[in-house]
Amino acid sequence: SYELTQPPSMSVSPGQTASITCSGHKLGDKDVCWYQQRAGQSPVLVIYQDAKRPSGIPERFSGSNFGDTATLTISGTQAMDEADYYCQAWDSSSALNVFGTGTKVTVL
Amino acid sequence: EVQLVQSGAEVKKPGESLKISCKASGYNFPFYWIGWVRHMPGKGLEWMGMIYPGDSDVRYSPSFRGQVTISADKSITTAFVQWSSLQASDTAMYYCARSIYYDTNGNPHAFDIWGQGTMVNVSS
C-alpha cells in the first residue's frame, strides 16, 4: 500500500513560518490535500489539489507538491494554528485515499 | 446548510454488534462520496472506506475489509458503518466526511464536510 510520511512534530514561534512536509513515492504525480485537526475537534480541509484553499481558509495557508514531497506552509503562524496536520493522497493499489502519519504543530 | 450529523456515543462489550450513522442534509446526497475515518486515542487518522450512495459502490481499506460493513440509505440520506462483533481494539472516535472534490484522475479527493464524530468505547 502507498505510504505518506510526515515529521511527528514541530514547533514554531508566533508570526513565523511553519513548513510541514509529506513524503511519498512520486507524490508529485498525485493530487494532495491537507487537513487541520485541533484538539477535540473534527478535521478541517485547509488545502486541496496541492495548492487550492477552500472558502473560509485564511490566505496564510498555502501548499505545493513536487517530486516526492508535498509541503503545507503556514505564514505568520498564529496561536489558533496549533493543531495536528495530515496530508492525504490517492492510493491506486487500494482505490482509496490514504492519510499521512500526521504532524503535531506547537505554537510557542 | 450542508452538514453531517452523526449518532451519539456508544459503550459496548466485546462481541456485541453495533451500527453507527451519519445523517446528511443540505445537499444532493446520492451524488457525493461519503468516507469513514477511524481515530484511535493518541494515534493518527485512518481511512476505513467510502461509499457512493448513488449506486452503493463501496471501497474498503485493506485493514478494514471484512471487519466492518459500510452502507447507505438514500431514502433517509444516511450512511452507516457496522460491526458484527466488536473488539476492545475498536475503541476509537469515528468520523464520516463528504467528498466534493475530485483529483485529476477522477478519484474522490478532498473531504470538505465532516461529522462531529461518534465515540465508540468497547470494554468488558
XYZ file of N, CA and C in Angstrom:
696
model
N 0.836 -1.191 0.000
C 0.000 0.000 0.000
C 0.879 1.253 0.000
N 0.284 2.357 -0.399
C 1.014 3.606 -0.513
C 1.199 4.248 0.850
N 2.403 4.741 1.130
C 2.694 5.347 2.427
C 3.083 6.810 2.282
N 2.565 7.609 3.192
C 2.891 9.030 3.257
C 3.522 9.306 4.619
N 4.707 9.908 4.623
C 5.458 10.119 5.852
C 5.570 11.603 6.176
N 5.230 11.951 7.412
C 5.340 13.325 7.896
C 6.211 13.349 9.145
N 6.858 14.483 9.457
C 7.558 14.588 10.725
C 6.547 14.547 11.857
N 6.854 13.854 12.966
C 5.872 13.712 14.047
C 5.472 15.028 14.688
N 6.408 15.951 14.804
C 6.100 17.192 15.493
C 7.024 18.310 15.035
N 6.576 19.516 15.294
C 7.400 20.698 15.068
C 6.862 21.828 15.922
N 7.729 22.777 16.232
C 7.289 23.946 16.968
C 7.658 25.204 16.180
N 6.850 26.226 16.346
C 7.041 27.475 15.616
C 6.646 28.633 16.524
N 7.350 29.739 16.404
C 7.011 30.926 17.181
C 5.900 31.702 16.487
N 5.066 32.391 17.241
C 4.001 33.199 16.625
C 4.580 34.196 15.635
N 3.934 34.296 14.468
C 4.391 35.217 13.448
C 5.408 34.629 12.482
N 5.978 33.494 12.839
C 6.956 32.839 11.967
C 6.271 31.904 10.981
N 7.080 31.311 10.082
C 6.555 30.409 9.059
C 6.779 28.955 9.448
N 5.728 28.159 9.319
C 5.824 26.716 9.563
C 5.695 25.988 8.226
N 6.617 25.083 7.959
C 6.566 24.277 6.736
C 6.488 22.810 7.122
N 5.408 22.175 6.745
C 5.158 20.785 7.095
C 5.300 19.943 5.834
N 6.155 18.934 5.880
C 6.391 18.115 4.698
C 5.629 16.803 4.748
N 5.392 16.256 3.564
C 4.696 14.979 3.391
C 5.417 14.262 2.261
N 5.987 13.109 2.539
C 6.811 12.410 1.556
C 6.182 11.091 1.123
N 6.231 10.839 -0.183
C 5.731 9.584 -0.736
C 6.301 9.376 -2.128
N 6.363 8.132 -2.568
C 6.940 7.815 -3.866
C 6.163 8.506 -4.996
N 6.877 9.317 -5.757
C 6.279 10.068 -6.883
C 5.007 10.795 -6.459
N 5.047 11.383 -5.264
C 3.869 12.087 -4.759
C 3.474 13.247 -5.674
N 4.467 13.846 -6.333
C 4.185 14.951 -7.230
C 3.273 14.578 -8.397
N 3.132 13.289 -8.669
C 2.236 12.838 -9.739
C 0.793 12.714 -9.260
N 0.589 12.907 -7.965
C -0.759 12.788 -7.388
C -1.246 14.160 -6.914
N -2.550 14.256 -6.665
C -3.107 15.436 -6.006
C -3.061 15.210 -4.496
N -2.637 16.226 -3.772
C -2.513 16.147 -2.319
C -3.447 17.158 -1.675
N -4.061 16.761 -0.572
C -4.807 17.719 0.240
C -4.303 17.649 1.674
N -4.662 18.640 2.464
C -4.208 18.762 3.848
C -5.404 19.060 4.753
N -5.371 18.438 5.939
C -6.393 18.680 6.947
C -5.731 19.196 8.226
N -6.447 20.068 8.900
C -6.082 20.548 10.228
C -7.045 19.931 11.237
N -6.513 19.388 12.332
C -7.372 18.869 13.383
C -6.935 19.446 14.721
N -7.701 20.390 15.215
C -7.434 20.926 16.549
C -7.879 19.898 17.593
N -7.328 20.039 18.781
C -7.607 19.097 19.861
C -9.111 19.007 20.135
N -9.639 17.798 20.110
C -11.036 17.571 20.432
C -12.024 17.967 19.350
N -11.520 18.283 18.150
C -12.416 18.706 17.076
C -12.301 17.798 15.860
N -13.268 17.932 14.959
C -13.223 17.193 13.698
C -12.188 17.819 12.771
N -11.628 17.044 11.847
C -10.690 17.613 10.876
C -11.351 18.675 10.004
N -10.525 19.608 9.527
C -10.959 20.667 8.625
C -10.037 20.655 7.408
N -10.621 20.696 6.223
C -9.844 20.753 4.988
C -9.253 22.144 4.830
N -7.916 22.239 4.672
C -7.289 23.552 4.516
C -6.655 23.754 3.136
N -6.277 22.657 2.466
C -5.705 22.726 1.121
C -6.190 21.497 0.346
N -6.597 21.697 -0.920
C -6.916 20.571 -1.792
C -6.252 20.772 -3.154
N -6.153 19.704 -3.908
C -5.490 19.733 -5.225
C -4.171 20.490 -5.154
N -3.357 20.093 -4.210
C -1.986 20.565 -3.959
C -1.915 21.970 -3.352
N -2.702 22.929 -3.910
C -2.444 24.324 -3.533
C -3.692 25.187 -3.431
N -4.871 24.602 -3.585
C -6.096 25.404 -3.553
C -6.657 25.484 -2.136
N -7.181 26.651 -1.793
C -7.767 26.852 -0.466
C -9.286 26.857 -0.559
N -9.945 26.054 0.287
C -11.418 26.119 0.335
C -11.865 27.486 0.838
N -13.095 27.813 0.557
C -13.654 29.063 1.047
C -13.564 29.130 2.570
N -13.119 30.264 3.079
C -13.042 30.458 4.515
C -11.699 30.125 5.137
N -10.792 29.534 4.366
C -9.457 29.215 4.889
C -8.554 30.427 4.665
N -7.860 30.876 5.714
C -7.024 32.088 5.588
C -5.929 31.944 4.547
N -5.541 33.067 3.966
C -4.503 33.091 2.927
C -3.139 32.656 3.447
N -2.934 32.661 4.765
C -1.639 32.261 5.299
C -1.354 30.771 5.088
N -2.372 30.007 4.706
C -2.182 28.591 4.392
C -1.935 28.446 2.885
N -0.818 27.770 2.534
C -0.522 27.520 1.132
C 0.095 26.142 0.984
N 0.071 25.616 -0.241
C 0.592 24.280 -0.459
C 1.356 24.161 -1.758
N 2.244 23.164 -1.814
C 2.984 22.855 -3.026
C 3.231 21.357 -3.058
N 3.569 20.859 -4.254
C 3.788 19.415 -4.390
C 4.675 19.179 -5.598
N 5.858 18.613 -5.358
C 6.801 18.374 -6.455
C 7.711 17.210 -6.096
N 7.975 16.362 -7.084
C 8.870 15.242 -6.844
C 8.239 14.242 -5.871
N 8.905 13.989 -4.767
C 8.406 13.053 -3.775
C 7.849 13.762 -2.536
N 7.760 15.092 -2.574
C 7.403 15.834 -1.364
C 6.348 16.900 -1.606
N 5.320 16.874 -0.775
C 4.337 17.950 -0.719
C 4.597 18.749 0.546
N 4.299 20.041 0.497
C 4.566 20.914 1.635
C 3.365 21.803 1.919
N 2.984 21.854 3.190
C 1.990 22.807 3.665
C 2.737 23.912 4.392
N 2.505 25.139 3.983
C 3.189 26.278 4.596
C 2.166 27.167 5.290
N 2.478 27.502 6.534
C 1.647 28.438 7.291
C 2.490 29.680 7.532
N 2.121 30.769 6.889
C 2.871 32.021 7.020
C 2.255 32.878 8.120
N 3.111 33.505 8.926
C 2.576 34.327 10.011
C 1.730 33.499 10.963
N 2.315 32.396 11.449
C 1.583 31.440 12.277
C 0.962 32.106 13.496
N -0.275 31.725 13.780
C -0.993 32.243 14.935
C -1.235 31.124 15.954
N -1.538 31.517 17.165
C -1.777 30.541 18.222
C -2.893 29.567 17.839
N -3.882 30.043 17.092
C -5.005 29.218 16.702
C -4.620 28.150 15.680
N -3.419 28.235 15.126
C -2.955 27.240 14.160
C -2.361 26.011 14.845
N -2.254 26.044 16.148
C -1.745 24.881 16.880
C -2.734 23.731 16.717
N -2.235 22.634 16.132
C -3.117 21.530 15.754
C -2.282 20.390 15.190
N -2.956 19.270 14.905
C -2.363 18.187 14.128
C -2.712 18.418 12.661
N -1.743 18.166 11.788
C -1.961 18.337 10.351
C -1.684 17.020 9.632
N -2.584 16.665 8.705
C -2.468 15.422 7.954
C -2.512 15.697 6.450
N -1.584 15.117 5.725
C -1.690 15.146 4.280
C -2.494 13.919 3.837
N -2.942 13.949 2.593
C -3.742 12.838 2.069
C -3.563 12.764 0.561
N -3.495 11.556 0.026
C -3.404 11.353 -1.414
C -4.083 10.027 -1.761
N -4.252 9.811 -3.068
C -4.941 8.606 -3.540
C -3.955 7.456 -3.691
N -4.360 6.290 -3.191
C -3.581 5.074 -3.362
C -4.234 4.219 -4.437
N -3.640 4.184 -5.609
C -4.280 3.477 -6.719
C -4.340 1.969 -6.490
N -3.448 1.423 -5.660
C -3.450 -0.029 -5.431
C -4.671 -0.473 -4.634
N -5.158 0.392 -3.739
C -6.330 0.043 -2.937
C -7.577 0.786 -3.407
N -7.408 1.694 -4.371
C -8.520 2.533 -4.861
C -9.175 3.283 -3.710
N -8.325 3.861 -2.860
C -8.821 4.581 -1.691
C -7.796 5.638 -1.325
N -8.251 6.648 -0.584
C -7.315 7.648 -0.089
C -6.517 7.109 1.104
N -5.341 7.674 1.307
C -4.551 7.360 2.495
C -4.115 8.666 3.152
N -4.013 8.635 4.493
C -3.509 9.784 5.235
C -2.019 9.649 5.458
N -1.376 10.801 5.629
C -0.023 10.794 6.129
C -0.018 10.465 7.607
N 1.166 10.336 8.172
C 1.314 9.930 9.568
C 0.944 11.027 10.552
N 0.828 12.263 10.070
C 0.404 13.369 10.920
C 1.559 14.119 11.560
N 1.397 15.435 11.671
C 2.393 16.310 12.304
C 1.714 17.186 13.343
N 2.218 17.142 14.566
C 1.693 17.996 15.622
C 2.464 19.309 15.600
N 1.758 20.398 15.356
C 2.378 21.727 15.326
C 2.073 22.459 16.625
N 3.133 22.858 17.306
C 3.007 23.603 18.559
C 3.443 25.037 18.313
N 2.639 25.988 18.736
C 2.967 27.407 18.573
C 3.363 27.950 19.941
N 4.649 28.313 20.069
C 5.108 28.808 21.374
C 6.149 29.902 21.232
N -28.027 24.745 5.031
C -26.656 24.495 5.494
C -26.291 23.038 5.249
N -25.135 22.823 4.648
C -24.634 21.473 4.414
C -24.059 20.926 5.714
N -24.531 19.784 6.146
C -23.974 19.214 7.369
C -24.137 17.699 7.409
N -23.269 17.101 8.220
C -23.336 15.678 8.525
C -23.465 15.559 10.043
N -24.523 14.893 10.480
C -24.764 14.734 11.915
C -24.693 13.244 12.248
N -23.765 12.912 13.139
C -23.542 11.510 13.485
C -24.319 11.107 14.726
N -24.535 9.830 14.863
C -25.220 9.291 16.038
C -24.335 9.420 17.270
N -24.935 9.244 18.416
C -24.269 9.519 19.676
C -23.275 8.453 20.118
N -22.560 8.787 21.179
C -21.527 7.906 21.720
C -22.113 6.555 22.139
N -21.277 5.523 21.998
C -21.700 4.164 22.312
C -20.724 3.513 23.297
N -21.272 2.742 24.229
C -20.466 1.918 25.135
C -20.923 0.482 24.937
N -19.994 -0.380 24.506
C -20.344 -1.755 24.162
C -19.368 -2.733 24.822
N -19.789 -3.983 24.849
C -18.927 -5.057 25.336
C -18.342 -5.826 24.148
N -17.185 -6.426 24.340
C -16.597 -7.237 23.260
C -17.577 -8.314 22.806
N -17.633 -8.496 21.479
C -18.536 -9.487 20.918
C -19.883 -8.924 20.509
N -20.230 -7.747 21.000
C -21.510 -7.155 20.632
C -21.451 -6.555 19.225
N -22.609 -6.341 18.630
C -22.698 -5.705 17.318
C -23.020 -4.226 17.489
N -22.779 -3.462 16.436
C -23.017 -2.025 16.502
C -23.196 -1.471 15.096
N -24.080 -0.494 14.961
C -24.251 0.241 13.705
C -24.357 1.709 14.053
N -23.447 2.533 13.542
C -23.496 3.971 13.770
C -23.870 4.665 12.471
N -24.411 5.878 12.596
C -24.966 6.541 11.423
C -24.413 7.934 11.217
N -24.651 8.434 10.008
C -24.195 9.753 9.567
C -25.302 10.330 8.702
N -26.064 11.272 9.256
C -27.217 11.839 8.564
C -26.788 13.090 7.794
N -27.000 13.081 6.476
C -26.613 14.199 5.627
C -27.795 15.105 5.341
N -27.532 16.403 5.235
C -28.579 17.350 4.875
C -27.975 18.539 4.149
N -28.797 19.216 3.363
C -28.368 20.432 2.705
C -27.704 20.256 1.356
N -27.628 19.031 0.860
C -27.043 18.804 -0.461
C -27.653 17.533 -1.055
N -27.311 17.270 -2.316
C -27.872 16.125 -3.035
C -27.097 14.853 -2.668
N -27.577 14.170 -1.669
C -26.875 13.049 -1.030
C -26.347 11.978 -1.984
N -27.133 11.506 -2.973
C -26.657 10.383 -3.799
C -25.389 10.667 -4.591
N -25.047 11.937 -4.821
C -24.030 12.268 -5.803
C -22.659 12.629 -5.237
N -22.451 12.383 -3.952
C -21.160 12.679 -3.338
C -20.694 11.501 -2.476
N -19.422 11.134 -2.622
C -18.847 10.077 -1.798
C -18.894 10.466 -0.322
N -19.176 9.463 0.502
C -19.090 9.601 1.959
C -18.003 8.636 2.439
N -17.058 9.140 3.192
C -15.992 8.306 3.728
C -16.108 8.155 5.235
N -15.497 7.095 5.750
C -15.457 6.859 7.195
C -14.005 6.791 7.639
N -13.724 7.461 8.761
C -12.367 7.583 9.279
C -12.327 7.131 10.737
N -11.308 6.356 11.086
C -11.106 5.956 12.476
C -9.994 6.790 13.088
N -10.196 7.225 14.329
C -9.164 7.943 15.061
C -9.039 7.324 16.441
N -8.049 6.461 16.582
C -7.806 5.816 17.857
C -7.098 6.771 18.798
N -7.307 6.628 20.107
C -6.687 7.553 21.075
C -5.178 7.630 20.892
N -4.687 8.853 20.707
C -3.250 9.068 20.606
C -2.628 8.660 19.285
N -3.455 8.277 18.314
C -2.941 7.821 17.014
C -3.380 8.748 15.896
N -2.964 8.436 14.669
C -3.330 9.238 13.513
C -4.659 8.818 12.916
N -5.082 9.581 11.917
C -6.331 9.290 11.214
C -6.130 8.119 10.250
N -7.163 7.313 10.092
C -7.115 6.164 9.176
C -8.403 6.112 8.346
N -8.263 5.985 7.037
C -9.445 5.775 6.198
C -9.909 4.329 6.348
N -11.198 4.174 6.643
C -11.777 2.834 6.718
C -12.331 2.413 5.368
N -12.979 3.340 4.708
C -13.602 3.052 3.423
C -14.530 4.175 3.063
N -15.200 4.037 1.911
C -16.132 5.064 1.484
C -17.199 4.457 0.591
N -18.291 5.209 0.437
C -19.424 4.729 -0.344
C -19.960 5.859 -1.211
N -20.369 5.508 -2.435
C -21.073 6.437 -3.317
C -22.540 6.066 -3.239
N -23.352 6.859 -2.514
C -24.747 6.457 -2.277
C -25.575 6.269 -3.548
N -25.185 6.951 -4.624
C -25.979 6.857 -5.849
C -26.118 5.453 -6.380
N -25.015 4.672 -6.307
C -25.066 3.300 -6.799
C -24.540 2.289 -5.781
N -24.305 2.770 -4.545
C -23.810 1.930 -3.442
C -22.449 1.292 -3.737
N -21.654 1.921 -4.575
C -20.269 1.497 -4.787
C -19.517 1.706 -3.473
N -18.926 0.642 -2.935
C -18.221 0.716 -1.650
C -16.764 0.305 -1.843
N -15.858 1.063 -1.290
C -14.438 0.736 -1.274
C -13.997 0.573 0.182
N -13.200 -0.439 0.459
C -12.689 -0.672 1.806
C -11.172 -0.582 1.821
N -10.637 0.030 2.856
C -9.205 -0.042 3.099
C -8.848 -1.506 3.397
N -7.689 -1.979 2.934
C -7.304 -3.369 3.212
C -7.373 -3.725 4.694
N -7.076 -2.767 5.560
C -7.061 -3.038 7.005
C -8.458 -3.249 7.577
N -9.469 -2.764 6.866
C -10.828 -2.815 7.393
C -11.746 -3.757 6.620
N -11.276 -4.238 5.467
C -12.122 -5.145 4.688
C -12.394 -6.404 5.494
N -13.677 -6.781 5.591
C -14.069 -7.941 6.373
C -14.295 -7.639 7.842
N -13.862 -6.454 8.302
C -14.013 -6.087 9.713
C -15.242 -5.218 9.949
N -15.608 -4.422 8.939
C -16.773 -3.545 9.035
C -17.569 -3.622 7.732
N -18.813 -3.135 7.804
C -19.660 -3.039 6.611
C -20.161 -1.609 6.498
N -19.903 -1.005 5.343
C -20.338 0.366 5.068
C -21.544 0.311 4.153
N -22.553 1.112 4.459
C -23.775 1.125 3.654
C -24.384 2.515 3.659
N -25.426 2.693 2.858
C -26.126 3.974 2.819
C -27.575 3.742 2.429
N -28.455 4.595 2.914
C -29.877 4.549 2.580
C -30.257 5.904 1.996
N -30.448 5.929 0.665
C -30.742 7.200 0.001
C -32.057 7.804 0.485
N -33.010 6.956 0.850
C -34.339 7.458 1.216
C -34.299 8.312 2.476
N -33.296 8.079 3.327
C -33.166 8.867 4.557
C -31.826 9.605 4.584
N -31.173 9.695 3.469
C -29.889 10.420 3.283
C -28.934 10.140 4.441
N -28.720 8.873 4.700
C -27.883 8.477 5.836
C -26.915 7.369 5.423
N -25.682 7.513 5.891
C -24.667 6.483 5.703
C -24.414 5.782 7.042
N -23.933 4.551 6.937
C -23.743 3.733 8.133
C -22.412 2.990 8.066
N -21.908 2.642 9.246
C -20.840 1.652 9.340
C -21.232 0.717 10.476
N -21.045 -0.568 10.261
C -21.465 -1.525 11.276
C -20.415 -2.599 11.517
N -20.455 -3.091 12.752
C -19.587 -4.172 13.191
C -20.480 -5.339 13.641
N -20.098 -6.549 13.317
C -20.871 -7.706 13.771
C -20.375 -8.225 15.113
N -19.109 -8.007 15.408
C -18.547 -8.473 16.667
C -17.412 -7.534 17.072
N -17.701 -6.620 17.973
C -16.725 -5.609 18.371
C -15.601 -6.223 19.206
N -14.438 -5.567 19.106
C -13.298 -5.915 19.933
C -12.849 -4.673 20.680
N -12.105 -4.867 21.762
C -11.607 -3.725 22.533
C -10.790 -2.791 21.646
N -10.115 -3.350 20.649
C -9.284 -2.535 19.754
C -10.108 -1.655 18.812
N -11.437 -1.813 18.822
C -12.297 -0.931 18.015
C -12.623 0.363 18.754
N -12.162 0.485 19.984
C -12.374 1.715 20.749
C -11.692 2.879 20.041
N -12.496 3.870 19.651
C -11.977 4.979 18.845
C -13.085 5.999 18.614
N -12.677 7.152 18.071
C -13.625 8.114 17.527
C -13.768 7.797 16.045
N -14.982 7.811 15.560
C -15.249 7.543 14.147
C -15.908 8.762 13.520
N -15.363 9.182 12.378
C -15.879 10.338 11.657
C -16.408 9.913 10.288
N -17.488 10.576 9.850
C -17.878 10.493 8.444
C -17.536 11.835 7.798
N -17.345 11.816 6.492
C -16.969 13.031 5.772
C -17.430 12.936 4.324
N -17.738 14.080 3.733
C -18.205 14.146 2.346
C -17.094 14.623 1.421
N -16.979 13.978 0.262
C -16.012 14.426 -0.745
C -16.726 15.206 -1.828
N -16.283 16.440 -2.038
C -16.858 17.259 -3.102
C -15.869 17.462 -4.238
N -14.598 17.194 -3.952
C -13.559 17.431 -4.944
C -13.031 16.112 -5.503
N -12.639 16.149 -6.773
C -12.037 15.001 -7.417
C -10.619 15.363 -7.833
N -9.747 14.345 -7.872
C -8.391 14.633 -8.349
C -8.380 14.597 -9.877
N -7.212 14.813 -10.449
C -7.103 14.927 -11.897
C -7.415 13.623 -12.613
N -7.445 12.510 -11.873
C -7.795 11.219 -12.459
C -9.248 10.826 -12.191
N -10.011 11.753 -11.609
C -11.423 11.481 -11.362
C -11.706 10.694 -10.102
N -10.723 10.575 -9.211
C -10.930 9.859 -7.951
C -11.428 10.823 -6.874
N -12.272 10.354 -5.951
C -12.695 11.240 -4.851
C -11.468 11.724 -4.094
N -11.377 12.993 -3.901
C -10.130 13.607 -3.428
C -10.273 14.158 -2.021
N -10.635 15.411 -1.915
C -10.637 16.056 -0.606
C -12.044 16.058 -0.013
N -12.110 15.887 1.292
C -13.382 15.791 2.003
C -13.628 17.103 2.746
N -14.684 17.810 2.331
C -14.860 19.183 2.796
C -15.798 19.345 3.987
N -16.685 18.420 4.195
C -17.632 18.487 5.309
C -17.454 17.244 6.169
N -17.317 17.451 7.483
C -17.102 16.346 8.412
C -18.191 16.326 9.473
N -18.552 15.111 9.895
C -19.436 14.982 11.027
C -18.710 15.310 12.323
N -19.466 15.366 13.408
C -18.897 15.740 14.695
C -18.167 14.585 15.378
N -18.303 13.395 14.814
C -17.637 12.226 15.370
C -18.554 11.418 16.283
N -18.346 10.106 16.290
C -19.034 9.191 17.211
C -17.980 8.424 17.985
N -17.989 8.564 19.294
C -17.043 7.851 20.147
C -17.598 6.468 20.451
N -16.803 5.451 20.160
C -17.180 4.073 20.456
C -16.199 3.526 21.484
N -16.725 3.091 22.607
C -15.900 2.536 23.688
C -16.292 1.073 23.883
N -15.346 0.176 23.663
C -15.599 -1.263 23.806
C -14.788 -1.775 24.989
N -15.507 -2.210 26.017
C -14.823 -2.662 27.232
C -15.673 -3.692 27.957
N -15.001 -4.663 28.523
C -15.715 -5.676 29.292
C -15.995 -5.207 30.727
